CSV table of C-alpha atoms in Angstrom, one decimal:
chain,number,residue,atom,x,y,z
A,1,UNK,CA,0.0,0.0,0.0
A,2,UNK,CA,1.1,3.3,-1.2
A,3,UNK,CA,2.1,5.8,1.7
A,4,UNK,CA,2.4,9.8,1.5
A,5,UNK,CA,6.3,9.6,1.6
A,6,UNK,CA,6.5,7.4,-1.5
A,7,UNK,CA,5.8,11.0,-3.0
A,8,UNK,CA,8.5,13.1,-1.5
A,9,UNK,CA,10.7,13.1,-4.7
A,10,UNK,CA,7.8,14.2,-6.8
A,11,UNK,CA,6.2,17.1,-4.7
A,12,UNK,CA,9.6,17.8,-2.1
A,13,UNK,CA,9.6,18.2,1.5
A,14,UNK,CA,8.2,21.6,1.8
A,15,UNK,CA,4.7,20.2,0.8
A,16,UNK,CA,4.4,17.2,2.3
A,17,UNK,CA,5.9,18.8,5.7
A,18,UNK,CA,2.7,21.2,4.7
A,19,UNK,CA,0.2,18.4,4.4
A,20,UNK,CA,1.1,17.0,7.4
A,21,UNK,CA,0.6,19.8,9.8
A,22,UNK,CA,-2.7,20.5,8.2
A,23,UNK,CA,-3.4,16.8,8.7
A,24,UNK,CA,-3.3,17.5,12.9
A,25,UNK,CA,-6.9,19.2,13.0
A,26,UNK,CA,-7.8,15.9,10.9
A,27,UNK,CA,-6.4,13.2,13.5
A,28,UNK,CA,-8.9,10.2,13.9
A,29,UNK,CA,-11.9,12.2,12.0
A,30,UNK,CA,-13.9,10.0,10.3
A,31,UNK,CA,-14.1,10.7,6.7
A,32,UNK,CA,-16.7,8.4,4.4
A,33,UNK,CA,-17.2,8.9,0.7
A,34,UNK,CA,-20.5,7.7,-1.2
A,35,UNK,CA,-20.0,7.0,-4.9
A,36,UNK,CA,-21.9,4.6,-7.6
A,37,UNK,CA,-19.2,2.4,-8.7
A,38,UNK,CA,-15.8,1.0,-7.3
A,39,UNK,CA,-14.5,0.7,-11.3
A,40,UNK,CA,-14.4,2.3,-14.3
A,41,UNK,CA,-14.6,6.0,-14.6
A,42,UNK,CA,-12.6,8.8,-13.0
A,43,UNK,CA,-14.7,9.1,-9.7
A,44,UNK,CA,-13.3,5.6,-9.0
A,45,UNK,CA,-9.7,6.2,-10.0
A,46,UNK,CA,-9.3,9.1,-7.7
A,47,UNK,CA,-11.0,7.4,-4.9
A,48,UNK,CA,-8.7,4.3,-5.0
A,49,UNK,CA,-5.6,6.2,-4.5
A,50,UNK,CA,-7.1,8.7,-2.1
A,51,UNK,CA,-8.6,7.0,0.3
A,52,UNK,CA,-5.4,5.2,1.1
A,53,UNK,CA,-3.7,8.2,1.4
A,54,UNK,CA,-6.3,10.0,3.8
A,55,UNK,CA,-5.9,7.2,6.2
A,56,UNK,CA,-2.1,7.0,6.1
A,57,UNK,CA,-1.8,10.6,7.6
A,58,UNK,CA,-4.1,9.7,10.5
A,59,UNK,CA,-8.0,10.4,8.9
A,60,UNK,CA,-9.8,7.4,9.3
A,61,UNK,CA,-11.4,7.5,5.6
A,62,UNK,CA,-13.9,4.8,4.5
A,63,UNK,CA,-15.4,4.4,0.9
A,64,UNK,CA,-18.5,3.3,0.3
A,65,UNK,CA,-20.8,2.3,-3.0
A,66,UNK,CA,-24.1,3.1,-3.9
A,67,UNK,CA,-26.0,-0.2,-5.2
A,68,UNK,CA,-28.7,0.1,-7.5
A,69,UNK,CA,-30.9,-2.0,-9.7
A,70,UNK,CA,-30.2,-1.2,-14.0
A,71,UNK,CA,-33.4,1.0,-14.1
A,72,UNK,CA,-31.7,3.4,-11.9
A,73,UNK,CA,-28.3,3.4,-13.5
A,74,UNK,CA,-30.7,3.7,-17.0
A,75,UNK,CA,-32.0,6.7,-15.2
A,76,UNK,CA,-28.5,8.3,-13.4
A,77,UNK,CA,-26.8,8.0,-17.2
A,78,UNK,CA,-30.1,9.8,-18.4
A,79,UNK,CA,-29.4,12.3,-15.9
A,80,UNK,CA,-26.1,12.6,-16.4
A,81,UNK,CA,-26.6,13.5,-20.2
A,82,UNK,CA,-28.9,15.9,-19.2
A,83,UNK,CA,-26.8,18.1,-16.7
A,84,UNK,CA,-23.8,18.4,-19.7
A,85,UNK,CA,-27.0,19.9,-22.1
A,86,UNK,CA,-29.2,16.5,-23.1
A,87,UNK,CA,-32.7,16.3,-23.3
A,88,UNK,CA,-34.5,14.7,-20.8
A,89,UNK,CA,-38.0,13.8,-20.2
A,90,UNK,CA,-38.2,13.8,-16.4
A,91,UNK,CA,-41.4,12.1,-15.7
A,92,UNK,CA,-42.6,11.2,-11.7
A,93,UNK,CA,-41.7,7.5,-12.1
A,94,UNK,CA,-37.6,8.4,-13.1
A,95,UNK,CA,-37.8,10.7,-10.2
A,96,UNK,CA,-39.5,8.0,-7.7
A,97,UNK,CA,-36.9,5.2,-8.6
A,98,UNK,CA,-34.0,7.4,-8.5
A,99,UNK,CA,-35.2,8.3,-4.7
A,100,UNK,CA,-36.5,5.3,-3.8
A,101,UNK,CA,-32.9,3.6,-4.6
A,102,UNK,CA,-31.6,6.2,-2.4
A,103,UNK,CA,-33.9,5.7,0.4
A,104,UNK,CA,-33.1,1.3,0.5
A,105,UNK,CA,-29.4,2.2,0.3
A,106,UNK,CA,-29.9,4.8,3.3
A,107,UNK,CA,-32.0,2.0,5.3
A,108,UNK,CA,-28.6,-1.2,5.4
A,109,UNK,CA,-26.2,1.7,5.5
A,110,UNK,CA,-25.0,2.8,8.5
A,111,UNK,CA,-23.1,6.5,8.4
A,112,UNK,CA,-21.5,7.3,11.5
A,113,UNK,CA,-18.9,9.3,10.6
A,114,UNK,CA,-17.3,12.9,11.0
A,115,UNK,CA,-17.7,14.2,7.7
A,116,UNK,CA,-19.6,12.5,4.4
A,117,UNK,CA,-18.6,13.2,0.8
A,118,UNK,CA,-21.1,12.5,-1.8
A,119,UNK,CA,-19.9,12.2,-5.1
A,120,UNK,CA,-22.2,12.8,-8.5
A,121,UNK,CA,-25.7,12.9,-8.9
A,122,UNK,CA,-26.5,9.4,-8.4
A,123,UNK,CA,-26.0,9.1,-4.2
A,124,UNK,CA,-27.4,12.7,-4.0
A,125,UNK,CA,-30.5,11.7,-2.4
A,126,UNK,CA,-28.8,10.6,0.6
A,127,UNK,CA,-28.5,13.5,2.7
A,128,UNK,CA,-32.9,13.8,2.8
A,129,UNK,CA,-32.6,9.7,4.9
A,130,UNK,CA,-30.2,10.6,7.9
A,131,UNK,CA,-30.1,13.0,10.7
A,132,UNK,CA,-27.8,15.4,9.9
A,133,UNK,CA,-25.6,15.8,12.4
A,134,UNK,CA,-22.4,16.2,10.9
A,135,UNK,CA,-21.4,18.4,7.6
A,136,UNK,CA,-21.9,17.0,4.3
A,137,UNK,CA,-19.8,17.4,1.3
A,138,UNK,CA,-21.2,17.0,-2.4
A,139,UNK,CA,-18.4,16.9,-4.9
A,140,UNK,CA,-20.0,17.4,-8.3
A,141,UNK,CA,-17.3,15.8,-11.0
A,142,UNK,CA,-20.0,16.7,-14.0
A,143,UNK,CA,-20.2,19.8,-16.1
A,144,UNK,CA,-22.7,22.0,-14.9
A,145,UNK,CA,-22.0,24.8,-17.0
A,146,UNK,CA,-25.2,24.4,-19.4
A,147,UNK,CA,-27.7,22.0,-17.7
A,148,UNK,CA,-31.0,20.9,-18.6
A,149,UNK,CA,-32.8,23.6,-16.3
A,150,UNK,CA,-35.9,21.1,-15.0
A,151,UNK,CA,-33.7,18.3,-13.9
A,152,UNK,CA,-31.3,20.7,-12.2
A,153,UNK,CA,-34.3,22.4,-10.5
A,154,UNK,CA,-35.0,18.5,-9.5
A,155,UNK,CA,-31.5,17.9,-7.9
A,156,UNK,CA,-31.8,21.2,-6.4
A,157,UNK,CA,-33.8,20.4,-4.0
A,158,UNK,CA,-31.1,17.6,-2.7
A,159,UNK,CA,-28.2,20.3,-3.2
A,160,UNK,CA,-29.3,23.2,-1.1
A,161,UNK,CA,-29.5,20.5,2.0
A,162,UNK,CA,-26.0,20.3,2.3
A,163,UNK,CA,-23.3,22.4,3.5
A,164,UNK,CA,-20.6,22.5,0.2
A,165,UNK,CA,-20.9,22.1,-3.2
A,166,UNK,CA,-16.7,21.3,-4.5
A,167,UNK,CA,-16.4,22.1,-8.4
A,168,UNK,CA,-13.9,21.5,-10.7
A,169,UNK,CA,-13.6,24.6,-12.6
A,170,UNK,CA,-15.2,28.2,-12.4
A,171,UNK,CA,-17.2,27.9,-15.1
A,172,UNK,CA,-19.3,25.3,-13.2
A,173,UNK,CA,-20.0,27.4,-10.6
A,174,UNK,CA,-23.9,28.2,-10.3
A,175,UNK,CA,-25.1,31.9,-9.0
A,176,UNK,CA,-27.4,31.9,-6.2
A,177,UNK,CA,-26.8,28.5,-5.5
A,178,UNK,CA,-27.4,29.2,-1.5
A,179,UNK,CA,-24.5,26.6,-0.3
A,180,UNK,CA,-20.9,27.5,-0.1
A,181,UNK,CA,-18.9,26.6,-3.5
A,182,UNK,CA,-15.6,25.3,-4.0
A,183,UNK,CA,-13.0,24.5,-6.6
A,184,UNK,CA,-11.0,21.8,-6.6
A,185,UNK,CA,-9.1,20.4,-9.6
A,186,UNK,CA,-8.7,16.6,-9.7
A,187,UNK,CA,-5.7,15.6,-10.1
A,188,UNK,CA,-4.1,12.2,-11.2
A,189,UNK,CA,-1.7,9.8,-8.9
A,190,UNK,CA,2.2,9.4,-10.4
A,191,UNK,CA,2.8,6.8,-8.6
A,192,UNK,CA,-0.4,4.3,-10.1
A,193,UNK,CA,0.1,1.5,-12.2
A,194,UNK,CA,-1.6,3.8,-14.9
A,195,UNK,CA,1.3,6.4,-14.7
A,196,UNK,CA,4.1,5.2,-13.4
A,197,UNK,CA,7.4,4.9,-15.0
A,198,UNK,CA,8.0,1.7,-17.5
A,199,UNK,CA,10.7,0.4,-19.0
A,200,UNK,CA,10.3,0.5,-22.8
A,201,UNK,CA,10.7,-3.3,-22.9
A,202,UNK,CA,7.7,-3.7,-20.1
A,203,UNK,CA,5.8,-1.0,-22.9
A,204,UNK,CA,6.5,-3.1,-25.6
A,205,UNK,CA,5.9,-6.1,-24.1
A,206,UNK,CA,2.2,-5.0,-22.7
A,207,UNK,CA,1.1,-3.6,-26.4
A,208,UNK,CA,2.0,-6.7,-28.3
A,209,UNK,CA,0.1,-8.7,-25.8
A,210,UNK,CA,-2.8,-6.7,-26.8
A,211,UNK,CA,-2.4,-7.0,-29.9
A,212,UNK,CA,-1.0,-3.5,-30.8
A,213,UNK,CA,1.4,-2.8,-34.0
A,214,UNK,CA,4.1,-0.5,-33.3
A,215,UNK,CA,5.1,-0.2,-37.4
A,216,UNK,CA,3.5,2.9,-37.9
A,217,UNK,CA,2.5,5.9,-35.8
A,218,UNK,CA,-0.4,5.5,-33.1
A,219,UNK,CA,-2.8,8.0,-32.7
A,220,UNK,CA,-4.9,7.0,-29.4
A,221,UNK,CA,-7.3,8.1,-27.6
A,222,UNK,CA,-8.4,6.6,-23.8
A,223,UNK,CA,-11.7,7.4,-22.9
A,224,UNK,CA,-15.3,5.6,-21.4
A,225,UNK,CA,-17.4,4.2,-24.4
A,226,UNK,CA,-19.6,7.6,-24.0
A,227,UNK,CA,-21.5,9.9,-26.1
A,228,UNK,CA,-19.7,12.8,-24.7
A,229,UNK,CA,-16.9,11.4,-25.6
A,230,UNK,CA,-17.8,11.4,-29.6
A,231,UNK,CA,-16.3,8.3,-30.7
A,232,UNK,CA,-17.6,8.6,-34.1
A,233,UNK,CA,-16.5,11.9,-34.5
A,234,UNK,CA,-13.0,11.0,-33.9
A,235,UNK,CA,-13.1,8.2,-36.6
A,236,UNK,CA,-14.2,10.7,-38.7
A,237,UNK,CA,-10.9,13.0,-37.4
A,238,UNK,CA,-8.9,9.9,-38.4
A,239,UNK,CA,-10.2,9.5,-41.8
A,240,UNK,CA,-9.0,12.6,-42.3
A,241,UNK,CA,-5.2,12.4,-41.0
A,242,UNK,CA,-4.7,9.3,-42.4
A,243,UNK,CA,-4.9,11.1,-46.0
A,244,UNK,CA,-1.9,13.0,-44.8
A,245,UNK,CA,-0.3,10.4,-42.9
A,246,UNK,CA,0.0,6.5,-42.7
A,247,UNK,CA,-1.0,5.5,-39.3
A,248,UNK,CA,-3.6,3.7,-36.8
A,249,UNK,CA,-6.0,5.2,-34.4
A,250,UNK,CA,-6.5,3.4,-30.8
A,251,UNK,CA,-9.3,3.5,-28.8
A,252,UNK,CA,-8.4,2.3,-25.6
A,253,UNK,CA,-12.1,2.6,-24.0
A,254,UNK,CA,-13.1,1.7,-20.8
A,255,UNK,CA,-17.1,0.5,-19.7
A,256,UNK,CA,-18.7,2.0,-15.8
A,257,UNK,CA,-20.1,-0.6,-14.1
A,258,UNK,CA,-22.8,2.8,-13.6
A,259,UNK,CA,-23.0,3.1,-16.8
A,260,UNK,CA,-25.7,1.3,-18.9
A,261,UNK,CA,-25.2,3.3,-22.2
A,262,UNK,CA,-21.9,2.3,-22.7
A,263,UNK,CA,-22.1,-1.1,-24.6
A,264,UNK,CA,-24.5,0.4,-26.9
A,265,UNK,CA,-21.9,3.2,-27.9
A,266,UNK,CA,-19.1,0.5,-28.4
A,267,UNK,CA,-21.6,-1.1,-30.8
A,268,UNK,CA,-22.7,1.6,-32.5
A,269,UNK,CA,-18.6,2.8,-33.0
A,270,UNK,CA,-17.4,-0.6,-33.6
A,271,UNK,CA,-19.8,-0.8,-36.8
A,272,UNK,CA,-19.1,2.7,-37.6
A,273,UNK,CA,-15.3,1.2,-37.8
A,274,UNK,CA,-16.1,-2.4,-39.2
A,275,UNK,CA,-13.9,-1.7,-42.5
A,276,UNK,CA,-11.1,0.0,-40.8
A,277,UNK,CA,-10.8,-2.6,-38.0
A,278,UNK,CA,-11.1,-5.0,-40.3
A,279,UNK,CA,-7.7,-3.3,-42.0
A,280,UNK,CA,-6.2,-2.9,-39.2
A,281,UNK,CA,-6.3,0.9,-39.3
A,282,UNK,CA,-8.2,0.8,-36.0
A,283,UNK,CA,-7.7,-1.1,-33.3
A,284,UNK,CA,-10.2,-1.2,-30.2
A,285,UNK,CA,-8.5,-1.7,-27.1
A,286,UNK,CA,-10.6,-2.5,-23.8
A,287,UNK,CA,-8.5,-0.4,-21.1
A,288,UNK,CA,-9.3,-2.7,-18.0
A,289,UNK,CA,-5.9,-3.1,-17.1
A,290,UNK,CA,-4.3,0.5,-15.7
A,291,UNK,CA,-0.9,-0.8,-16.9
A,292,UNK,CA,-2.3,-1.3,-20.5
A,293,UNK,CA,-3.8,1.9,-20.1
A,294,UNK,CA,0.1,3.5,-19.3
A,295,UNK,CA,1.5,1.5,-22.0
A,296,UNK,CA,-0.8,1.9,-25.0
A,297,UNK,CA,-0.5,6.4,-23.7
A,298,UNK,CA,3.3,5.5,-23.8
A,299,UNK,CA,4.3,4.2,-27.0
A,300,UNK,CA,1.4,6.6,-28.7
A,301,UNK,CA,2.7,9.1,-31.1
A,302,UNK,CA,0.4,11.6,-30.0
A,303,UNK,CA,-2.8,11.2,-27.5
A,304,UNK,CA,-6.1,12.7,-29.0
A,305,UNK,CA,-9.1,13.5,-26.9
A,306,UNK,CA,-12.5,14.6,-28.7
A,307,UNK,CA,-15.2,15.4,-26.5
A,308,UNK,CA,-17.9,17.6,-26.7
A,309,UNK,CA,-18.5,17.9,-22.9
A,310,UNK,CA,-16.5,17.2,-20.5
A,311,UNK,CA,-16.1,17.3,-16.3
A,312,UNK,CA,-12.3,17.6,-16.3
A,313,UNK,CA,-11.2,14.8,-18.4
A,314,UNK,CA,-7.9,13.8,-16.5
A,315,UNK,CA,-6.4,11.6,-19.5
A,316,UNK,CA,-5.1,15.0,-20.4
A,317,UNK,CA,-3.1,15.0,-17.7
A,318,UNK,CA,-2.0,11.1,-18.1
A,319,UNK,CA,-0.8,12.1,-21.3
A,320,UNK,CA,1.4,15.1,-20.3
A,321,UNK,CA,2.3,13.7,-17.0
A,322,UNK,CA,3.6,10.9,-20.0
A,323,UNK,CA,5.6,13.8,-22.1
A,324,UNK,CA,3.3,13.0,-25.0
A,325,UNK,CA,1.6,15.9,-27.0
A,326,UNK,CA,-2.5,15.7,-26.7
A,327,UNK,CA,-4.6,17.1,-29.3
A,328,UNK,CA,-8.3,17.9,-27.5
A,329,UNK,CA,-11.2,20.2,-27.4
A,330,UNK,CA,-11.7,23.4,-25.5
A,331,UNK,CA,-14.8,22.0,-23.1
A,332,UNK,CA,-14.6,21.8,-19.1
A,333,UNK,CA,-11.4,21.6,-17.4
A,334,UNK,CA,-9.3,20.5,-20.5
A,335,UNK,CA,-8.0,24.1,-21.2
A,336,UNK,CA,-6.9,24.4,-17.1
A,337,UNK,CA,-4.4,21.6,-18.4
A,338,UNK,CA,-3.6,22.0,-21.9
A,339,UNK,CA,-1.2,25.0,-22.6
A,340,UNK,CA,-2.0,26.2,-26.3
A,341,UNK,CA,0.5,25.2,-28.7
A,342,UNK,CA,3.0,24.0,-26.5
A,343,UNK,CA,2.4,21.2,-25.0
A,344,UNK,CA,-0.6,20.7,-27.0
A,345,UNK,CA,-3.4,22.0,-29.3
A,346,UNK,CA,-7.1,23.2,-27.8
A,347,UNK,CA,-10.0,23.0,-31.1
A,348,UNK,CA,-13.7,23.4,-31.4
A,349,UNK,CA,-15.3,19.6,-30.6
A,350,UNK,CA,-16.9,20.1,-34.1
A,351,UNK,CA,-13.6,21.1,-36.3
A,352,UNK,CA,-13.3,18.2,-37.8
A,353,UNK,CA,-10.7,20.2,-40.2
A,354,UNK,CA,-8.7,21.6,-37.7
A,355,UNK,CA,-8.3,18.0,-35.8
């Protein structure tokens, strides 16, 4: 198990000797977080290495995951396309199972703790089933920026009951909300098997074995099967570049367990691609394996990520952390990361041209 002073040579002394006196006031506090899904997705990544971390400096921090049945995962994904701009028909039933889900995981679920950090919309509901007697935290990973206006009128209602709302950029910040907001960028972990350092014989090794080429160069993107993502757009980017130049486009794609959409968007890409899988000009790359994950971003010529909405998208950050350059859109928290053309290029999600 990682601890914090495995980190020392990345971040020096003066900030982990700064972490650790702010860490007193935290001694034995109880810290629980609430998410939907212990794998797949970025909520899950960051929890796995922070969690650890929080109890090795002395918080006692527990992680715990919302269970639902597919009609309310059918109805969270629904949700979630509908706070980044989606239509959504929000009838009484989707709001009745989404609560209802809430209230049975509230009723086996014990909470004593010091402090409770909800994550997403999908364990919002929470807060309305316990006495609240200590503060609790929602940490919104989604882009709120242009949200469908009934739904978030909906969630509301959930929101204003707790005590801070932590953002990940400025832009997602809503006037008037009534609670305290926050920013906090998320941030990747170094020291994972999805970013730590590899030999270039472990690199090649873990690309062959997935049955990767290295003759010509990769273009790759690593991403959930998602809409937002626009998978078919970026085949379309690739039909494109590969006029210019002779190479292969990765998707190295990834499937939420909380997410029910996300086999139907592999199917509907994979056919989109049929002819150039079949060629062998695009290769579809399930990224269940972190360390596949660091090797297929390693040995890629350049890392490409074309979404049209996005929370913070932290593959941007894999990728630099990686030296390579990333070609991506200008939505959420990708320009906070991205430094126009020098370590990468920011375009419109629908220049197709400019990709």
């Amino acid at each position: 198990m990682k601890s914090l002073d495995d980190y020392r040579q990345l971040v020096g002394d003066g900030a982990l000797a700064e972490i650790y006196t702010q860490a007193r006031r935290l001694q034995g506090k109880r810290i629980l977080h609430i998410n939907s899904t212990h794998q797949g997705g970025g909520v899950a990544e960051i929890l796995r290495s922070l969690v650890p971390l929080m109890n090795d400096i002395g918080i006692e921090a527990d992680w715990r995951v919302l269970h639902g049945t597919p009609d309310f995962f059918a109805i969270t994904k629904k949700f979630h396309n509908a706070l980044q701009g989606g239509s959504l028909n929000l009838t009484d039933i989707k709001k009745q199972i989404y609560i209802q889900t809430n209230e049975a995981f509230s009723a086996y679920c014990h909470i004593d703790a010091d402090c409770v950090i909800v994550h997403d919309p999908q364990p919002l509901p929470l807060i309305k089933f316990y006495k609240k007697r200590v503060p609790w935290v929602w940490r919104c990973h989604v882009d709120l920026s242009q949200p469908n206006e009934a739904l978030w009128e909906f969630l509301k209602t959930f929101v204003l009951r707790y005590d801070l709302d932590i953002i990940s950029t400025e832009m997602y910040r809503k006037p008037c909300l009534g609670i305290e907001q926050r920013i906090v960028h998320p941030a990747i972990d170094p020291l994972s098997l999805k970013n730590k350092d590899l030999s270039k014989k472990d690199v090649l090794k873990y690309v062959r074995k997935a049955g990767i080429p290295t003759d010509k160069p990769l273009i790759t993107q690593v991403s959930r099967m998602d809409i937002w993502k626009d998978p078919v757009g970026l085949l379309e980017v690739f039909k494109h570049v590969r006029k210019e130049v002779d190479c292969r486009l990765v998707y190295c794609y990834d499937m939420a367990s909380d997410d029910p959409e996300g086999n139907g968007v592999y199917q509907r890409t994979y056919r989109k691609a049929k002819k150039l899988v079949e060629s062998g000009d695009v290769i579809f790359v399930l990224g269940s394996s972190q360390i596949l994950v660091n090797a297929v971003q390693r040995v890629s010529t350049v890392l490409v990520q074309k979404s049209i909405r996005e929370g913070f998208c932290l593959c941007v950050t894999e990728g630099l952390w990686k030296g390579k350059p990333v070609v991506a859109t200008n939505v959420g928290g990708i320009p906070q990361q991205l430094v126009e053309a020098e370590n990468g290029f920011l375009l419109d999600p629908f220049d197709t041209d400019g990709f």
